[in-house]
PDB file of C-alpha atoms in Angstrom:
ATOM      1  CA  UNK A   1     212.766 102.786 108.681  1.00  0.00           C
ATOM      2  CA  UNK A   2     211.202  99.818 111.292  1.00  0.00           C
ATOM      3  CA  UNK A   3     210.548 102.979 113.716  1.00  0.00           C
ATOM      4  CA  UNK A   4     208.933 105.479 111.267  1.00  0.00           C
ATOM      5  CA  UNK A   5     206.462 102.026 110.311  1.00  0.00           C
ATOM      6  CA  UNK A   6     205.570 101.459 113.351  1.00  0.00           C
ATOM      7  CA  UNK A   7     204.839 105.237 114.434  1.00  0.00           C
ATOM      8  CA  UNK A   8     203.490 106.145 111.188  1.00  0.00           C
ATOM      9  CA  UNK A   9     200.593 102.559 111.956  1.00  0.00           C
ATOM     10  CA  UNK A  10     200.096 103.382 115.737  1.00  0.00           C
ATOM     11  CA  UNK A  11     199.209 107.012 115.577  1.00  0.00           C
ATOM     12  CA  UNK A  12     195.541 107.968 116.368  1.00  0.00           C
ATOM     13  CA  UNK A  13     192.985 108.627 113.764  1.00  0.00           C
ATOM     14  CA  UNK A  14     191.622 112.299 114.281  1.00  0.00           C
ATOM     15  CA  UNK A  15     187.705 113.064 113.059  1.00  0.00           C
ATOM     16  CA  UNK A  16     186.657 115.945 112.589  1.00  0.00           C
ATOM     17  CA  UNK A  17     182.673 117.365 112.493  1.00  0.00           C
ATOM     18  CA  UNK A  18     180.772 117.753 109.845  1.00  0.00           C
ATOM     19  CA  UNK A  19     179.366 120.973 109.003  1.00  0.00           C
ATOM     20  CA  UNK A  20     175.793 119.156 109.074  1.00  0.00           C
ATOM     21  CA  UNK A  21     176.841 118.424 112.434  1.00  0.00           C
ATOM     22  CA  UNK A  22     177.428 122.266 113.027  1.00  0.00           C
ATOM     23  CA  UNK A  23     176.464 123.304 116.571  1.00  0.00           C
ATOM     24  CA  UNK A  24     175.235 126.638 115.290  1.00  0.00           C
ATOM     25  CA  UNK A  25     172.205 124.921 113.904  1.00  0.00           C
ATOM     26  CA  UNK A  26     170.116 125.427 117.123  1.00  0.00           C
ATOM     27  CA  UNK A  27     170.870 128.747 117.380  1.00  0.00           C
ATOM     28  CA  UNK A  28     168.370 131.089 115.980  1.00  0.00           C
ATOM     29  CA  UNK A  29     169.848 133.628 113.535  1.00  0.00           C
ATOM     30  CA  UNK A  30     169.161 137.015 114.940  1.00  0.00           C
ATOM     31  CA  UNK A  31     169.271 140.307 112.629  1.00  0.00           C
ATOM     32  CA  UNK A  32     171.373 141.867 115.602  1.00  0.00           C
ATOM     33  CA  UNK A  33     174.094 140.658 117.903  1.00  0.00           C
ATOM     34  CA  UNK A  34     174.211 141.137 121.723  1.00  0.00           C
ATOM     35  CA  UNK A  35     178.064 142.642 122.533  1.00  0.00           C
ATOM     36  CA  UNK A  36     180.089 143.228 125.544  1.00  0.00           C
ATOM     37  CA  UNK A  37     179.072 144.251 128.792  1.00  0.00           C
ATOM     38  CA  UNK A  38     179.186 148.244 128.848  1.00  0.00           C
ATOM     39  CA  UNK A  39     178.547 149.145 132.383  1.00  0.00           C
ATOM     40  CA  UNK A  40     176.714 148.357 135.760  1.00  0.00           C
ATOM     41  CA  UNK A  41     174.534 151.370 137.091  1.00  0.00           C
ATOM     42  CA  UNK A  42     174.809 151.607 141.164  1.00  0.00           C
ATOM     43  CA  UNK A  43     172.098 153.684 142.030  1.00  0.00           C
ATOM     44  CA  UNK A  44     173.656 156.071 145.228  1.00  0.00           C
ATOM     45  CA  UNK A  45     172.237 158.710 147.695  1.00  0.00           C
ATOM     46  CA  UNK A  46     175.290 160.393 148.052  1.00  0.00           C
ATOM     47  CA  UNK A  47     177.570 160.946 144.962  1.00  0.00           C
ATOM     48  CA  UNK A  48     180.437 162.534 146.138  1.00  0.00           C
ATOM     49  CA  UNK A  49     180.648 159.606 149.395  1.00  0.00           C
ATOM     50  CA  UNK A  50     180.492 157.454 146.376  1.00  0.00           C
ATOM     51  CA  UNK A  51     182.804 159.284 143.817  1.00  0.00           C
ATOM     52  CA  UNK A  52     185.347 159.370 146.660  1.00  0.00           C
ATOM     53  CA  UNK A  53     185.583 155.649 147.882  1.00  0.00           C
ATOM     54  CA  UNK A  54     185.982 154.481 143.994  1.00  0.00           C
ATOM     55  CA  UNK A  55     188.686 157.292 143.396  1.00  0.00           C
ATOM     56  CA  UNK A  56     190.568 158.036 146.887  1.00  0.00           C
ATOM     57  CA  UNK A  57     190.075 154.244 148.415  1.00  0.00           C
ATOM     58  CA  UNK A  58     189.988 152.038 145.633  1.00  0.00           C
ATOM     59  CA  UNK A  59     192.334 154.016 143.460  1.00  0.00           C
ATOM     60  CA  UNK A  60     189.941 153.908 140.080  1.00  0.00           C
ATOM     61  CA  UNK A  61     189.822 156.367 137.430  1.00  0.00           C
ATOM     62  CA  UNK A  62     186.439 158.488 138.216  1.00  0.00           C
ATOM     63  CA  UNK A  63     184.650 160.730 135.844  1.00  0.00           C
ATOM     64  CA  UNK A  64     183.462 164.169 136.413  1.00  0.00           C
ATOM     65  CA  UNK A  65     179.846 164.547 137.050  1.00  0.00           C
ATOM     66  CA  UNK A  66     177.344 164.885 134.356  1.00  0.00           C
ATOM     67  CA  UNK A  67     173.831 166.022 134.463  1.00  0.00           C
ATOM     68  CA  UNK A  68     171.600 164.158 132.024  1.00  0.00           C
ATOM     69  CA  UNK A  69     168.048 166.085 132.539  1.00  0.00           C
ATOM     70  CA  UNK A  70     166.326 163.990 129.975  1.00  0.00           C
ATOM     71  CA  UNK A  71     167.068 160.954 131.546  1.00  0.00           C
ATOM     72  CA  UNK A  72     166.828 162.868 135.229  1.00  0.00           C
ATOM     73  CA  UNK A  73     169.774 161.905 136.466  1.00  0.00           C
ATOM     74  CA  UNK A  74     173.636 162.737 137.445  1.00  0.00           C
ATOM     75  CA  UNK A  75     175.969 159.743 136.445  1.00  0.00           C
ATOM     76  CA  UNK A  76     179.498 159.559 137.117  1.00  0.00           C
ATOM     77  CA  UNK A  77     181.646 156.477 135.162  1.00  0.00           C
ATOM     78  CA  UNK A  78     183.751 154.399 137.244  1.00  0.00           C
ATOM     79  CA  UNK A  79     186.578 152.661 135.150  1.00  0.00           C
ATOM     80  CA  UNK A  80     187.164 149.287 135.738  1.00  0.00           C
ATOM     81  CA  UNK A  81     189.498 147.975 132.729  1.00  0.00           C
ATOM     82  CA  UNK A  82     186.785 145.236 131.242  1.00  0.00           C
ATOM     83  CA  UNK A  83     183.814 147.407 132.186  1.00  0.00           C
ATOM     84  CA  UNK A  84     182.529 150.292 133.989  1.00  0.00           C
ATOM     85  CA  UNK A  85     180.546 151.440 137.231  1.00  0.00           C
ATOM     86  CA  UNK A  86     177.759 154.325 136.317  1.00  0.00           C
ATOM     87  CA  UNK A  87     176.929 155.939 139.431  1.00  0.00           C
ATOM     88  CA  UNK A  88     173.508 157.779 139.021  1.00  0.00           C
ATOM     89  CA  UNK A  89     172.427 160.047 141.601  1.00  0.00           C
ATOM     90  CA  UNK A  90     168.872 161.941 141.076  1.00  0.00           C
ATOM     91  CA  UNK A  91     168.322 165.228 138.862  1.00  0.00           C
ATOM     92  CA  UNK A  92     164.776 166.449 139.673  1.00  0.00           C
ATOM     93  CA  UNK A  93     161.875 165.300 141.279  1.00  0.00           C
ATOM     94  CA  UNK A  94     160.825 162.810 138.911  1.00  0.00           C
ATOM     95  CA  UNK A  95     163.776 161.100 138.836  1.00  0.00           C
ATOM     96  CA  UNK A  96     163.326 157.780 138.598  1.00  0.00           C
ATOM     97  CA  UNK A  97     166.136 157.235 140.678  1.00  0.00           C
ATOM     98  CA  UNK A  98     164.568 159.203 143.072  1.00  0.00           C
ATOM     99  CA  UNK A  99     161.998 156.782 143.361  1.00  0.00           C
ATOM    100  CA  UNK A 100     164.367 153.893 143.642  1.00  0.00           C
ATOM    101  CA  UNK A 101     165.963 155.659 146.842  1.00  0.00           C
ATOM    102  CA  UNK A 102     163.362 155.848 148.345  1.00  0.00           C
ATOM    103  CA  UNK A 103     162.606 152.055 148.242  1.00  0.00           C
ATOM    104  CA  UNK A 104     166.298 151.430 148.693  1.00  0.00           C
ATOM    105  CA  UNK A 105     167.724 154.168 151.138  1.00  0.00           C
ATOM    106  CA  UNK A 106     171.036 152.908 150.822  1.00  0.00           C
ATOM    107  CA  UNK A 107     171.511 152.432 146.947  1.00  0.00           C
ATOM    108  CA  UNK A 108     172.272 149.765 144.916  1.00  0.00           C
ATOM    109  CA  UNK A 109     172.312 148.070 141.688  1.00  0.00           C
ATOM    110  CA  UNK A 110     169.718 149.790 139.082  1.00  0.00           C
ATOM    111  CA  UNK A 111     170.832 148.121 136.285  1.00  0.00           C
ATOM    112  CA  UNK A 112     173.009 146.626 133.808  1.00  0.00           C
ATOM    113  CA  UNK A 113     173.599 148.113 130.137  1.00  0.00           C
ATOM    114  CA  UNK A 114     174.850 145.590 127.144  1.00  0.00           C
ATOM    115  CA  UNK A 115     175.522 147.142 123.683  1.00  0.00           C
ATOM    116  CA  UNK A 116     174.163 145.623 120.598  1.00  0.00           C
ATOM    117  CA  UNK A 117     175.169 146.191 117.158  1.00  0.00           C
ATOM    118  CA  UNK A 118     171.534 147.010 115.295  1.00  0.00           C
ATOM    119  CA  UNK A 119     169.377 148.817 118.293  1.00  0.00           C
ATOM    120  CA  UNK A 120     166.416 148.838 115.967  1.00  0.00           C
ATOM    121  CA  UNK A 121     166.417 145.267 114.900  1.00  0.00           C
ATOM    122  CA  UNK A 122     167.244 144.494 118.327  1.00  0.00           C
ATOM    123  CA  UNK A 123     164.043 146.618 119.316  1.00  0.00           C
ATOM    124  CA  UNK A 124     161.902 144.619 116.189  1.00  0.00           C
ATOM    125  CA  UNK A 125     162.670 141.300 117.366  1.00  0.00           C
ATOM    126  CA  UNK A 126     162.699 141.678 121.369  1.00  0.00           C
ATOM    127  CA  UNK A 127     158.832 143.461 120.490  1.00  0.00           C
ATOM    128  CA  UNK A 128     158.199 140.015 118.820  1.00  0.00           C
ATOM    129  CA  UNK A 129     159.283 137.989 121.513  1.00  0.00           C
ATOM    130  CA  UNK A 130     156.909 140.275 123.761  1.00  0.00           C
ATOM    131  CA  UNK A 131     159.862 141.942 125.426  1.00  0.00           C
ATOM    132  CA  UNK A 132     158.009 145.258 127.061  1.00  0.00           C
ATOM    133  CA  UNK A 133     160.664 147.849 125.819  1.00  0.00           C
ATOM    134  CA  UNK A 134     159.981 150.802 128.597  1.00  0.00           C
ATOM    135  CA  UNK A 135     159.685 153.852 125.314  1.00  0.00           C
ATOM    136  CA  UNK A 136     158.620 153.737 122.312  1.00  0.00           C
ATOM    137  CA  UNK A 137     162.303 155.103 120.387  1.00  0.00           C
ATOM    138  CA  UNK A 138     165.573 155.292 121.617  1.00  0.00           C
ATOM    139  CA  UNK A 139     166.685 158.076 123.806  1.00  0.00           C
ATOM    140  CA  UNK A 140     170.519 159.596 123.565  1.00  0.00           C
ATOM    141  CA  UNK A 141     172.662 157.758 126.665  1.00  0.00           C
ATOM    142  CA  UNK A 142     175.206 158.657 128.738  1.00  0.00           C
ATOM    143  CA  UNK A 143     177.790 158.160 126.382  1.00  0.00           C
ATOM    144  CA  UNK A 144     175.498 159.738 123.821  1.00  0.00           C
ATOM    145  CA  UNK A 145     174.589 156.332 121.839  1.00  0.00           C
ATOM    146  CA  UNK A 146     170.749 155.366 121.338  1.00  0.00           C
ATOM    147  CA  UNK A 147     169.533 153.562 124.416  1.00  0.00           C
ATOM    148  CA  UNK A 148     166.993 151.545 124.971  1.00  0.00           C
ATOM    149  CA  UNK A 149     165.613 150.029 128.790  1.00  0.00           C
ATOM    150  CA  UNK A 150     163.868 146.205 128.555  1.00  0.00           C
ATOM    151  CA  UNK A 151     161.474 145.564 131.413  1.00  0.00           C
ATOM    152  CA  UNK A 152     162.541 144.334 134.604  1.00  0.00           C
ATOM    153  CA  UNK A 153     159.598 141.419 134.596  1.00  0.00           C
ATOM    154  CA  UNK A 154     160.658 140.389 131.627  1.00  0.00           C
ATOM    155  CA  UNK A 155     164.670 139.844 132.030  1.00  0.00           C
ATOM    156  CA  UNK A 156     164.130 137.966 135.073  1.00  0.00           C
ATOM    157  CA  UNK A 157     163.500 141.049 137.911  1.00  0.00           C
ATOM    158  CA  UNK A 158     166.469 143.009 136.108  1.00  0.00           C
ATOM    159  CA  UNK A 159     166.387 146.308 134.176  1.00  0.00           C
ATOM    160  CA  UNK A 160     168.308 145.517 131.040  1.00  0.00           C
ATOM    161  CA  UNK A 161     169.527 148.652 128.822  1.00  0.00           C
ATOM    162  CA  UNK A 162     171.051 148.149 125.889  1.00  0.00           C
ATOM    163  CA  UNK A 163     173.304 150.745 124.437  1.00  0.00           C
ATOM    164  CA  UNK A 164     174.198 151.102 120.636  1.00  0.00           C
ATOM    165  CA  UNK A 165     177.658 149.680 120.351  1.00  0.00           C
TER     166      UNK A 165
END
C-alpha cells in the first residue's frame, strides 16, 4: 500500500476553466453561422481547354456544362473531395465575366463562395456592419440555393458569395 500512497500524493492537480472564464465571451453572437467552404470560381476564356486539363490531366470528376442566363454565365463544377472548382465562362454580352476577361485575358480567380445557414439574417447583419451586398434579394445559384455576392472593397479586394447551406 506504501506505492499506491505515494502515487496517489505525487500526482498532479488538474484545473479546469470556469465557464466565467469561457472564451466564447468575446465572440459576438451572430443570428447566422458562416459554414464550409463551397467552391472557388476560376474565371476561364476557354472552357473546354479548361474542362479538359481538370478531367483528362488531373484526373478530377468534371461536370457537364450549364448555362445560367440570369447570372450570364456557363459554369462547370470541378470536384475536389473537401471543395469544388466552378469554372465560369461568359453567356452574353453583359456577362460580367466578360468584363473580367477582358481585364484578365488569361483567367483567374473570380471568387470564392461560403454557405451560411440563415442567408437573410446573414444579409440583415452584414447591411449593419455596412457590408455593400451587390443586389438587393437573393438570386437562385448554381446549385440552385439563394445566393448572395458581398463587395470586393469590402472583404479585403475579394468577391465573397455566400450560398444558402
Amino acid at each position: 500500500s506504501g506505492l499506491l500512497t505515494r502515487l496517489q500524493t505525487s500526482a498532479p492537480t488538474i484545473r479546469t476553466l470556469s465557464s466565467s472564464n469561457s472564451f466564447s465571451q468575446n465572440i459576438p453572437s451572430c443570428l447566422w453561422k458562416l459554414g464550409r467552404l463551397n467552391h472557388v470560381a476560376i474565371a476561364v476564356p476557354d472552357l473546354e481547354k479548361a474542362q479538359s486539363l481538370y478531367k483528362d490531366v488531373l484526373g478530377a470528376q468534371v461536370s457537364e456544362t450549364v448555362a445560367l442566363p440570369e447570372h450570364g454565365v456557363y459554369t462547370v463544377f470541378v470536384e475536389l473531395g473537401n471543395t469544388k472548382l466552378e469554372l465560369l465562362h461568359p453567356l452574353g454580352e453583359k456577362s460580367p465575366i466578360a468584363s473580367f476577361l477582358q481585364k484578365n485575358k488569361a483567367g483567374g480567380m473570380h471568387h470564392i463562395c461560403i454557405e451560411v445557414d440563415d442567408i437573410k439574417a446573414a444579409m440583415t447583419e452584414l447591411k449593419k456592419k455596412k457590408i455593400r451586398i451587390l443586389s438587393e434579394e437573393p438570386k437562385i445559384g448554381a446549385h440552385g440555393k439563394p445566393v448572395i455576392f458581398l463587395h470586393p472593397k469590402d472583404c479585403h479586394g475579394v468577391l465573397v458569395e455566400l450560398e444558402q447551406a
